[in-house]
XYZ file of C-alpha atoms in Angstrom:
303
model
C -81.941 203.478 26.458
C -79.327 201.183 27.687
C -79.572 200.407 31.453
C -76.417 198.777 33.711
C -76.859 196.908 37.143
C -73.581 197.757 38.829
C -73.656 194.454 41.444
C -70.946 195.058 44.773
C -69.736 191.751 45.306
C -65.937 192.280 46.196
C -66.712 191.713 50.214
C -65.719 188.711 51.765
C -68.299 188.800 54.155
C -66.563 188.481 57.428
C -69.129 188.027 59.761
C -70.507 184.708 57.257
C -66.983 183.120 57.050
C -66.862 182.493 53.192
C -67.477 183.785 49.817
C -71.382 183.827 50.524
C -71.770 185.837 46.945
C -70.509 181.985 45.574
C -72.974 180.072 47.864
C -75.858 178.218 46.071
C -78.820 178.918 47.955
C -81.799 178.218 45.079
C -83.378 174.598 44.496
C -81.310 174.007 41.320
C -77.665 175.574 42.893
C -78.471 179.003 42.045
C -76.504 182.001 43.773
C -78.476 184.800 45.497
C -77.367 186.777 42.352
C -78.882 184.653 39.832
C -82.171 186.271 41.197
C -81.072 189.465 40.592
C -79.320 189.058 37.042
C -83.126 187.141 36.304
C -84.630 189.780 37.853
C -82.804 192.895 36.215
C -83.594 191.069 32.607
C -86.885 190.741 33.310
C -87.177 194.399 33.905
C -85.386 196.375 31.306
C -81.551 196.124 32.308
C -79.063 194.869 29.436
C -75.650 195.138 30.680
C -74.388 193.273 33.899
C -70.957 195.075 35.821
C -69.854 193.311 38.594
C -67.479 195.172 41.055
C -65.307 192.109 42.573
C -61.813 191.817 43.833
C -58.468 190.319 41.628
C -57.604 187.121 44.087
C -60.648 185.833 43.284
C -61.335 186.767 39.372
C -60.870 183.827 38.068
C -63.389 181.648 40.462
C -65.941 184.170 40.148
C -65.866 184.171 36.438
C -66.223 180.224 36.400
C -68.538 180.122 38.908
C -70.918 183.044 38.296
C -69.826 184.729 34.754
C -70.045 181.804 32.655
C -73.907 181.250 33.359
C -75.002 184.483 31.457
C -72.602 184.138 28.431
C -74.956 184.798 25.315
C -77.874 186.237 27.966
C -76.502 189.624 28.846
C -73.307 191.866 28.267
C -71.263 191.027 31.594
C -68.361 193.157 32.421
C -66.027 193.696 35.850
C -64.747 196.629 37.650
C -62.082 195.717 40.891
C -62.440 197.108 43.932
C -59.043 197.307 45.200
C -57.162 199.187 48.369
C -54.635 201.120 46.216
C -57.407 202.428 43.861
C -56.749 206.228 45.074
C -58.073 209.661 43.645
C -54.584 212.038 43.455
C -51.936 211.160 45.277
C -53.762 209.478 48.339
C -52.363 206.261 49.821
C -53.750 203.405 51.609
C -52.239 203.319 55.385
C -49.929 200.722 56.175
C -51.922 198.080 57.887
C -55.145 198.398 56.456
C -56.896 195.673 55.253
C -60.588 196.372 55.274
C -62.160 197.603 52.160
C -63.093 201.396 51.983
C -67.183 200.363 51.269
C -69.693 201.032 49.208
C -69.083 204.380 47.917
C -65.340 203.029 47.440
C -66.952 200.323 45.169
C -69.168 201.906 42.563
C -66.081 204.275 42.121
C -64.073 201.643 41.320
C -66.737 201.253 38.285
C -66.225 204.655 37.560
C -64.958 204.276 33.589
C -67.767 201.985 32.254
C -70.670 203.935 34.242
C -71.190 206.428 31.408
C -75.134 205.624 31.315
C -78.203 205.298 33.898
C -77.280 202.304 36.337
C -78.705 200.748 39.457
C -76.291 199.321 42.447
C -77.553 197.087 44.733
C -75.455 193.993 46.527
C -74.385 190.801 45.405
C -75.702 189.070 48.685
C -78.944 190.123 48.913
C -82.398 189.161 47.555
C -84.522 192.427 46.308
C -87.545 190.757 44.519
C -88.508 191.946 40.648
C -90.544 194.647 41.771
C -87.162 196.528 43.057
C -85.880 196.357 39.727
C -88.960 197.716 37.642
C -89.384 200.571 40.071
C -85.622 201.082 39.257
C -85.585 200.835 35.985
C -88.831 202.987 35.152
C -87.122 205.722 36.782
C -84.313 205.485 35.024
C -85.995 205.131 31.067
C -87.738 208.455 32.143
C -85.202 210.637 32.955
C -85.671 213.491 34.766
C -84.878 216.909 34.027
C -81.234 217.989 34.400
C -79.694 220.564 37.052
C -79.226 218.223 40.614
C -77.706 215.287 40.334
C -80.356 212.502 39.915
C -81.629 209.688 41.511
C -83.923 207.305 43.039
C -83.505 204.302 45.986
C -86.414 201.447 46.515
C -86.477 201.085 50.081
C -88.061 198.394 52.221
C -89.481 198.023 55.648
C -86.953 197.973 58.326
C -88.691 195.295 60.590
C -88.758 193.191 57.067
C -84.986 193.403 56.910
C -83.611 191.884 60.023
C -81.609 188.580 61.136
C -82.577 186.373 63.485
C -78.807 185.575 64.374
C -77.261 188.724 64.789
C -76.938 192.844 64.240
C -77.273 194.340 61.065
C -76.384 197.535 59.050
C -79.158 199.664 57.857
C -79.783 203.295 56.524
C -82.717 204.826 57.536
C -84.645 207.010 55.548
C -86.872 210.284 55.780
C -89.259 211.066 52.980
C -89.220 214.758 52.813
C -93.441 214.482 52.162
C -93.142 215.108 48.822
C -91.981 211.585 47.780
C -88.253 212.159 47.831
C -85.678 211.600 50.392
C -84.575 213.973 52.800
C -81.764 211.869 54.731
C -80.588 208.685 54.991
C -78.364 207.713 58.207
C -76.606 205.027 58.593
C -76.921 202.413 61.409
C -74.418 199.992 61.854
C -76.131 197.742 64.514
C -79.818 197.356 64.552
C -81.240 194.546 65.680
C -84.567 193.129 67.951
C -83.660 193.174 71.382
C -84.603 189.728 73.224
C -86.208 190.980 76.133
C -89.092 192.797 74.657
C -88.657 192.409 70.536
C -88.428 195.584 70.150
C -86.331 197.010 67.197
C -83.335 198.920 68.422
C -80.156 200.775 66.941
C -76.737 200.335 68.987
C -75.363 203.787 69.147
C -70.865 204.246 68.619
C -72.031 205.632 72.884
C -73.526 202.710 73.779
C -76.748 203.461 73.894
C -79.594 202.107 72.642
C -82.462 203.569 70.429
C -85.831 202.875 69.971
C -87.192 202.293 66.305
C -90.973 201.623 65.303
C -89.334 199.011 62.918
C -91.652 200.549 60.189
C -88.902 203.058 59.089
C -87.635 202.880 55.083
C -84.159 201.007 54.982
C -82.113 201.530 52.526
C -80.604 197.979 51.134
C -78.367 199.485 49.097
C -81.107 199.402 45.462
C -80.173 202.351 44.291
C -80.750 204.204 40.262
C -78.481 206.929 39.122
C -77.731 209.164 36.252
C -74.235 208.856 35.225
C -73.056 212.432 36.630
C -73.256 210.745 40.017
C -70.282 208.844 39.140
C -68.216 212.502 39.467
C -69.568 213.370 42.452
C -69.016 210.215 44.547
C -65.065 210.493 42.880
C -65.244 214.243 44.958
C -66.680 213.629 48.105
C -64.666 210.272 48.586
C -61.681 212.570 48.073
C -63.118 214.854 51.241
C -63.689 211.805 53.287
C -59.621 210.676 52.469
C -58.486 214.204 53.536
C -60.316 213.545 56.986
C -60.513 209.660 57.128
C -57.955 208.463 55.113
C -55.405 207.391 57.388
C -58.124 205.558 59.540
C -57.463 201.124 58.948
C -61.013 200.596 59.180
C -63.087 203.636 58.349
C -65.684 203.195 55.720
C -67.279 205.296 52.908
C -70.488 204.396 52.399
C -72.887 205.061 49.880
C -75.448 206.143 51.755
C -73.590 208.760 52.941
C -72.578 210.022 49.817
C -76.511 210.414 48.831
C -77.550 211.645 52.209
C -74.196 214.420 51.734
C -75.293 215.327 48.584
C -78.874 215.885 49.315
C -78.120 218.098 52.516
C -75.640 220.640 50.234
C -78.972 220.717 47.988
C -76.863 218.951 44.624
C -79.164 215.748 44.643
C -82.884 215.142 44.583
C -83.616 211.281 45.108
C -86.960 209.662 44.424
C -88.405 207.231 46.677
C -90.008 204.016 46.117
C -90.824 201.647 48.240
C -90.647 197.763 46.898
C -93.528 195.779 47.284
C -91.332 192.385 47.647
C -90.050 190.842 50.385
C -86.187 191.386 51.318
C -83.646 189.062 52.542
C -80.136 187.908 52.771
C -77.307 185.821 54.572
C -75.004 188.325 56.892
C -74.684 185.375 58.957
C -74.078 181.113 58.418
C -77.264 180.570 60.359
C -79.390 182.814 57.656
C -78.354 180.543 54.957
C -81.459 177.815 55.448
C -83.826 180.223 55.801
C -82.792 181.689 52.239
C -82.838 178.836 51.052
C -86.899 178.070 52.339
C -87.944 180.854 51.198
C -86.107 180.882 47.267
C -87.853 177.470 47.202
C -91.050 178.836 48.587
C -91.036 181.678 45.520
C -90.056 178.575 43.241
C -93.050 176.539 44.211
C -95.503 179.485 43.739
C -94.492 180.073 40.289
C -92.710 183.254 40.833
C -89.490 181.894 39.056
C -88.983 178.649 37.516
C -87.238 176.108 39.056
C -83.607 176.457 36.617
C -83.027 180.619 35.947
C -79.872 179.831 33.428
């Protein structure tokens, strides 16, 4: 069976400054997604999509595309502002991408098999990508719409120099996933170190900093693709003339699991997460690539 990693790498990144999916971070000027193409190989996957944006195609493709050539089947998807289900347009004035969700349905005509999604800026480890891709060689039996997400530890996923996005998630007992809710500013707070989530009141809430976070590693069955296209038209009708709402694709999972249409699996990854959301993240990437270099873990040139 023929497995796609759908990588979201259209975002600018505004809180880093730059194109941080273009950044060389590893000890011989690998990207962040150089580990995860190396990583996906490694562990079943055979056909590379990357969602990206037009204005920068053509650096992209020098930068990134050309160092798989004759390793994997790369192809692109672009995540654009106009790209519209119906007859919805994008307000006048907005410039912020619509999110996630908004990104793997920009994919939407070459997902026609099982596919993971993760982010182009963010370091998963190969254990993410097995657990991915052994769910997705064993498919499960039809009906719901299918999935599975390998989560990490939430304390495990924080920056030192800043907030951070995360969706939490609840494992119904039973090794699947009840919910998954999105929090768009957790962080530890300085006076104590404990982990806390801003809440849109102001208020702050307490988390154990245990909790599953979703990093956006998900697997799907292609009939997902269909019903991300429908409820991104329900969040238009109520959202769409919003300049900086998001649809995220957490959301979608945790909407389609409460109306009872999805069951999703959960792992948990054994490997360490990180990433750059910020400039000041970017040495301490680059410490620990060359730490995993030095053990043996990968060699020292991936491509």
């Amino acid at each position: 069976m023929s497995l796609s990693l759908l990588i979201l790498a259209a975002g600018m990144g505004s809180r880093y400054g730059s194109l941080k999916q273009l950044d060389q971070m590893g000890p011989s000027g690998e990207t962040v997604m150089d580990y995860s193409v190396f990583d996906a190989l490694r562990s079943g996957f055979d056909r590379i999509i990357f969602v990206i944006r037009k204005d920068f195609e053509e650096e992209f493709k020098n930068v990134i595309g050309k160092r798989y050539e004759g390793k994997v089947k790369i192809e692109y998807a672009f995540q654009d502002l106009n790209d519209l289900p119906g007859n919805f347009k994008c307000p006048e004035g907005r410039e912020k991408p619509w999110g996630t969700g908004h990104a793997v349905y920009a994919a939407r005509e070459l997902l026609t098999e099982p596919f993971a999604v993760i982010n182009a800026d963010d370091f998963y480890g190969r254990d993410s990508y097995v657990q991915l891709a052994n769910y997705l060689t064993d498919p499960p039996a039809p009906g719901k719409v299918r999935g599975c997400i390998a989560s990490f530890i939430l304390s495990n996923t924080l920056s030192e120099n800043g907030s951070v996005s995360r969706g939490i998630c609840t494992d119904n007992g039973n090794g699947m996933l009840m919910n998954v809710v999105e929090n768009t500013k957790i962080y530890r707070r300085a006076s104590d170190g404990k982990v806390v989530s801003l809440m849109d009141d102001g208020k702050e809430v307490e988390l154990t900093g245990n909790e599953a976070a979703s990093m956006n590693s998900w697997g799907f069955m292609p009939e997902m693709v269909g019903e991300i296209e429908k409820l991104f038209i329900e969040f238009l009708e109520a959202r769409g003339t919003e300049l900086k709402s998001e649809f995220y694709l957490p959301g979608v999972v945790d909407s389609l699991i409460r109306s009872g249409k999805a069951e999703i699996a959960m792992r948990c990854s054994k490997d360490s997460w990180f990433g750059v959301t910020y400039k000041e993240d970017r040495p301490l990437v680059q410490a620990a690539l060359k730490k995993l270099v030095d053990s043996g873990a990968y060699p020292e040139k991936l491509f």
